[in-house]
Structure formats: C-alpha cells, structure tokens
CSV table of C-alpha atoms in Angstrom, one decimal:
chain,number,residue,atom,x,y,z
A,1,MET,CA,23.5,6.9,-89.9
A,2,LYS,CA,22.5,5.7,-93.3
A,3,SER,CA,25.5,7.1,-95.1
A,4,TYR,CA,27.8,5.4,-92.6
A,5,LEU,CA,26.2,2.0,-93.4
A,6,SER,CA,26.1,2.2,-97.2
A,7,ALA,CA,28.2,0.5,-99.8
A,8,SER,CA,30.0,2.6,-102.4
A,9,ALA,CA,32.6,2.5,-105.1
A,10,TYR,CA,35.5,2.5,-102.6
A,11,ILE,CA,33.8,1.0,-99.6
A,12,ASP,CA,32.4,-1.9,-101.7
A,13,PHE,CA,31.2,-4.4,-99.1
A,14,ASP,CA,28.7,-5.6,-101.7
A,15,HIS,CA,31.7,-7.3,-103.4
A,16,PRO,CA,31.5,-11.1,-102.8
A,17,GLY,CA,35.0,-11.3,-101.4
A,18,VAL,CA,34.5,-8.5,-98.9
A,19,ALA,CA,31.0,-9.8,-97.9
A,20,ALA,CA,32.5,-13.3,-97.3
A,21,GLU,CA,35.3,-11.9,-95.2
A,22,ALA,CA,32.9,-9.8,-93.2
A,23,LYS,CA,30.7,-12.8,-92.5
A,24,ALA,CA,33.7,-14.9,-91.5
A,25,LEU,CA,35.0,-12.3,-89.1
A,26,ALA,CA,31.5,-12.1,-87.5
A,27,ARG,CA,31.3,-15.8,-86.9
A,28,GLY,CA,31.8,-16.4,-83.1
A,29,ALA,CA,31.9,-12.8,-82.2
A,30,HIS,CA,29.3,-12.6,-79.4
A,31,SER,CA,29.2,-8.8,-78.9
A,32,GLU,CA,29.5,-5.6,-80.9
A,33,LEU,CA,32.8,-4.8,-79.2
A,34,ALA,CA,34.2,-8.3,-80.0
A,35,LEU,CA,33.2,-8.0,-83.6
A,36,VAL,CA,34.7,-4.5,-84.0
A,37,GLN,CA,37.9,-5.6,-82.4
A,38,ARG,CA,38.1,-8.7,-84.6
A,39,CYS,CA,37.7,-6.6,-87.8
A,40,PHE,CA,40.1,-3.9,-86.6
A,41,GLU,CA,42.8,-6.4,-85.7
A,42,PHE,CA,42.4,-8.3,-89.0
A,43,VAL,CA,43.0,-5.1,-91.0
A,44,ARG,CA,45.7,-3.9,-88.7
A,45,ASP,CA,47.7,-7.1,-88.6
A,46,GLU,CA,46.8,-9.1,-91.8
A,47,ILE,CA,46.7,-6.3,-94.4
A,48,ARG,CA,50.3,-5.0,-94.9
A,49,HIS,CA,51.0,-1.3,-95.0
A,50,SER,CA,52.2,-0.6,-98.6
A,51,HIS,CA,55.1,1.6,-97.5
A,52,ASP,CA,56.2,-0.5,-94.5
A,53,PHE,CA,56.5,-3.6,-96.7
A,54,LYS,CA,57.3,-1.8,-100.1
A,55,LEU,CA,54.4,-3.7,-101.7
A,56,ASN,CA,52.6,-3.0,-104.9
A,57,PRO,CA,50.0,-2.6,-106.3
A,58,VAL,CA,48.7,0.6,-105.0
A,59,THR,CA,45.1,-0.1,-103.8
A,60,CYS,CA,42.1,2.0,-103.0
A,61,LYS,CA,38.9,0.0,-103.2
A,62,ALA,CA,38.2,-2.2,-100.2
A,63,SER,CA,37.9,-5.3,-102.4
A,64,ASP,CA,41.3,-4.6,-103.9
A,65,VAL,CA,42.9,-4.1,-100.5
A,66,LEU,CA,41.5,-7.4,-99.3
A,67,TRP,CA,42.5,-9.2,-102.5
A,68,TYR,CA,46.1,-8.0,-102.6
A,69,ALA,CA,46.4,-7.8,-98.7
A,70,THR,CA,48.1,-4.5,-98.9
A,71,GLY,CA,47.3,-0.8,-98.8
A,72,TYR,CA,48.3,2.6,-97.6
A,73,CYS,CA,46.6,3.8,-94.4
A,74,TYR,CA,43.8,5.4,-96.5
A,75,ALA,CA,43.1,2.1,-98.3
A,76,LYS,CA,43.2,0.1,-95.1
A,77,SER,CA,40.6,2.4,-93.6
A,78,HIS,CA,38.4,1.8,-96.7
A,79,LEU,CA,38.5,-1.9,-96.1
A,80,LEU,CA,37.9,-1.6,-92.3
A,81,ALA,CA,34.9,0.6,-93.0
A,82,ALA,CA,33.6,-2.0,-95.5
A,83,LEU,CA,33.9,-5.0,-93.1
A,84,LEU,CA,32.2,-3.1,-90.3
A,85,ARG,CA,29.4,-1.7,-92.5
A,86,ALA,CA,28.8,-5.1,-93.9
A,87,ASN,CA,28.1,-6.2,-90.3
A,88,GLY,CA,25.7,-3.3,-89.7
A,89,ILE,CA,28.1,-1.1,-87.6
A,90,PRO,CA,28.2,2.6,-88.7
A,91,THR,CA,31.7,3.4,-89.7
A,92,GLY,CA,33.3,6.6,-91.1
A,93,LEU,CA,36.6,7.8,-92.3
A,94,CYS,CA,38.8,10.3,-90.4
A,95,TYR,CA,42.1,12.0,-91.1
A,96,GLN,CA,45.0,13.5,-89.3
A,97,ARG,CA,47.4,16.0,-90.8
A,98,LEU,CA,50.9,15.0,-89.9
A,99,PRO,CA,54.5,15.8,-90.8
A,100,VAL,CA,55.8,13.4,-93.4
A,101,ASN,CA,59.2,13.1,-91.6
A,102,ASP,CA,58.2,13.9,-88.0
A,103,ASP,CA,59.9,17.2,-88.1
A,104,GLY,CA,57.9,19.9,-89.8
A,105,ALA,CA,57.1,20.4,-93.5
A,106,PRO,CA,56.1,18.7,-95.7
A,107,TYR,CA,52.8,17.5,-94.3
A,108,CYS,CA,50.4,14.8,-95.4
A,109,LEU,CA,47.0,13.3,-94.4
A,110,HIS,CA,46.9,10.1,-92.5
A,111,GLY,CA,43.7,8.0,-92.8
A,112,LEU,CA,41.9,6.2,-90.0
A,113,ASN,CA,38.3,5.3,-89.0
A,114,ALA,CA,35.6,6.3,-86.6
A,115,VAL,CA,33.1,3.6,-85.6
A,116,TYR,CA,29.9,4.2,-83.7
A,117,LEU,CA,29.7,1.9,-80.7
A,118,GLN,CA,26.4,1.6,-78.9
A,119,GLN,CA,28.1,1.8,-75.5
A,120,PHE,CA,30.4,4.7,-76.2
A,121,GLY,CA,29.3,6.6,-79.3
A,122,TRP,CA,31.9,7.6,-82.0
A,123,TYR,CA,35.3,6.1,-81.3
A,124,ARG,CA,38.4,6.4,-83.5
A,125,ILE,CA,40.5,3.4,-84.5
A,126,ASP,CA,43.7,3.3,-86.5
A,127,ALA,CA,44.4,0.1,-88.5
A,128,ARG,CA,47.5,1.4,-90.4
A,129,GLY,CA,49.6,-1.5,-88.9
A,130,ASN,CA,51.9,-1.5,-85.9
A,131,LYS,CA,55.7,-1.3,-86.0
A,132,PRO,CA,58.4,0.0,-83.7
A,133,GLY,CA,57.2,3.3,-82.3
A,134,VAL,CA,53.6,2.8,-83.6
A,135,GLN,CA,51.2,0.8,-81.4
A,136,ALA,CA,47.5,1.3,-82.2
A,137,ALA,CA,44.9,-0.8,-80.3
A,138,PHE,CA,41.2,-1.2,-79.7
A,139,THR,CA,40.7,0.0,-76.1
A,140,PRO,CA,37.4,1.8,-75.8
A,141,PRO,CA,36.5,4.3,-74.6
A,142,VAL,CA,40.2,5.3,-74.6
A,143,GLU,CA,41.7,5.9,-78.0
A,144,ALA,CA,45.0,4.3,-78.8
A,145,LEU,CA,45.9,5.7,-82.2
A,146,ALA,CA,49.1,5.2,-84.2
A,147,PHE,CA,50.2,8.9,-84.1
A,148,ALA,CA,49.9,11.7,-81.5
A,149,ILE,CA,49.4,15.3,-82.5
A,150,ASN,CA,52.5,17.0,-81.1
A,151,GLU,CA,53.6,19.5,-83.7
A,152,PRO,CA,52.3,23.0,-84.3
A,153,LEU,CA,50.9,22.5,-87.8
A,154,ALA,CA,49.6,18.9,-87.2
A,155,ARG,CA,45.9,18.4,-86.7
A,156,ASP,CA,43.3,16.0,-85.7
A,157,LEU,CA,40.7,16.9,-88.4
A,158,PRO,CA,37.3,16.7,-86.6
A,159,GLU,CA,35.1,15.5,-89.5
A,160,ILE,CA,33.8,12.0,-89.9
A,161,TRP,CA,33.4,11.3,-93.6
A,162,ALA,CA,31.1,8.7,-95.2
A,163,GLU,CA,33.4,8.6,-98.3
A,164,PRO,CA,37.1,9.1,-98.9
A,165,LEU,CA,38.3,12.6,-99.6
A,166,PRO,CA,38.7,13.3,-103.3
A,167,CYS,CA,42.4,14.3,-102.8
A,168,VAL,CA,43.1,10.8,-101.3
A,169,VAL,CA,41.3,8.9,-104.1
A,170,GLU,CA,43.1,11.0,-106.7
A,171,VAL,CA,46.6,10.1,-105.4
A,172,LEU,CA,45.8,6.4,-105.0
A,173,GLU,CA,44.3,6.1,-108.5
A,174,ARG,CA,46.9,8.2,-110.3
A,175,TYR,CA,50.0,6.5,-109.1
A,176,GLN,CA,50.8,2.8,-109.6
A,177,ASP,CA,53.9,2.4,-107.5
A,178,VAL,CA,54.1,2.8,-103.7
A,179,ASP,CA,57.2,5.1,-104.0
A,180,ASP,CA,55.3,7.4,-106.3
A,181,VAL,CA,52.5,7.6,-103.8
A,182,LEU,CA,55.0,8.4,-101.0
A,183,ARG,CA,56.3,11.3,-103.1
A,184,HIS,CA,52.8,12.7,-103.6
A,185,LEU,CA,51.0,12.1,-100.4
A,186,PRO,CA,47.7,14.0,-100.1
A,187,ASP,CA,47.5,17.1,-97.9
A,188,VAL,CA,44.9,19.8,-97.2
A,189,PRO,CA,45.6,23.5,-96.4
A,190,LEU,CA,45.1,24.7,-92.9
A,191,LEU,CA,42.3,27.2,-92.4
A,192,ASP,CA,43.2,28.0,-88.8
A,193,PRO,CA,46.9,28.6,-88.3
A,194,PRO,CA,47.9,28.7,-84.7
A,195,ALA,CA,47.6,32.1,-82.9
A,196,ALA,CA,51.4,32.3,-82.4
A,197,LEU,CA,51.9,32.1,-86.2
A,198,ARG,CA,49.2,34.6,-86.9
A,199,HIS,CA,50.8,37.1,-84.6
A,200,LYS,CA,54.1,36.8,-86.4
A,201,ARG,CA,52.7,38.1,-89.6
C-alpha cells in the first residue's frame, strides 16, 4: 500500500495548503467512512469542474486544484487522492474510457479514484461534480459513479494507479485554456476490441 499513501509531484499533500485542508476535513470525523465521505464531498461539491463552469486556469497538481478551486475530473482526482493520503487512507487513480459526446467516437479518458476501505476493500468514487444527469455519491459498498459504461467501445479500465497516467499529465500541462483541453482530451487505444467487432474484420 506504500505507493497509495505517498506524496508526489501531482499528489502533493506535503504542500502546506493541502495538508491544512486535509487536517481540517478530518476534524470531527469519527470514523474512516465519515472521513472519506467528507473529503469526497468537499472535492465533488466545492471544487468546480473546469468545463462545467468554463473556469481557468487549467490545473493538475493537487495544490493548484485546491488553490484555484477548479479542475477537470483528472485534476480533481489528484486532489482527492492527496486529501485522503494525507489522512493515512490508501487512495489510487482510476480511469474510464467514455465517448466525448455520448454517441460514439471520439473517446476520452475520465478520471476518478479508488479508495481502500477497511470494511469493504477497494471502492471507486467519482468526485467530478454533479449536474443534471450526473449524480455520483459515496454509498459503500455500492458504487455510485458519474457515468455508466453502456457503449461498445467504452470501458471501465481495471487498473488502480498510484500516479496519474502520463497522457493525462501531458494534456493538463500543455494547454492553458479549458477549451483547448476539451479539444485534446486524453485517450488510450483499446487492446481488446469486442468480439462482435473482431468478427466483422
């Protein structure tokens, strides 16, 4: 679990501002579940999704996400990981592959988290921010994520990463405007196309 508890360049809970926020969120939380829910709801509700609110700057590091109170889903997952790790709760990064416009290509990655709960094991949470049609919640052991996988080339990618994927960091650090990020959202190639598509070749 060491890698899921460590500070790093992008999950920088050793930054004074992140450390202070993590401590404030822990105050009065009398159980692990209560603490995780408090951190999750803080990032989900108080950190505004960059595209939903058309907010700059583009953020990547947890400390920047907290300072500017905005970030794409990936950046928000970095902050949530930082707040939870600062409180000794193993937390990783997960990704889904989703259609950008809900109707086929192009596709992009969507960033979320997995947290290790003593009572339930690894449990995914999605703090991207709720809006009409998107209602993510903390309801262990049942997942309540922002997006369902209901399209042939969409995927729940199974890995739990200790650090952000390089393609995600590259986009967030290259582009300085939220609309530029939207035009260059990161994606990964599928290595396992559905059987129905393989048979059509």
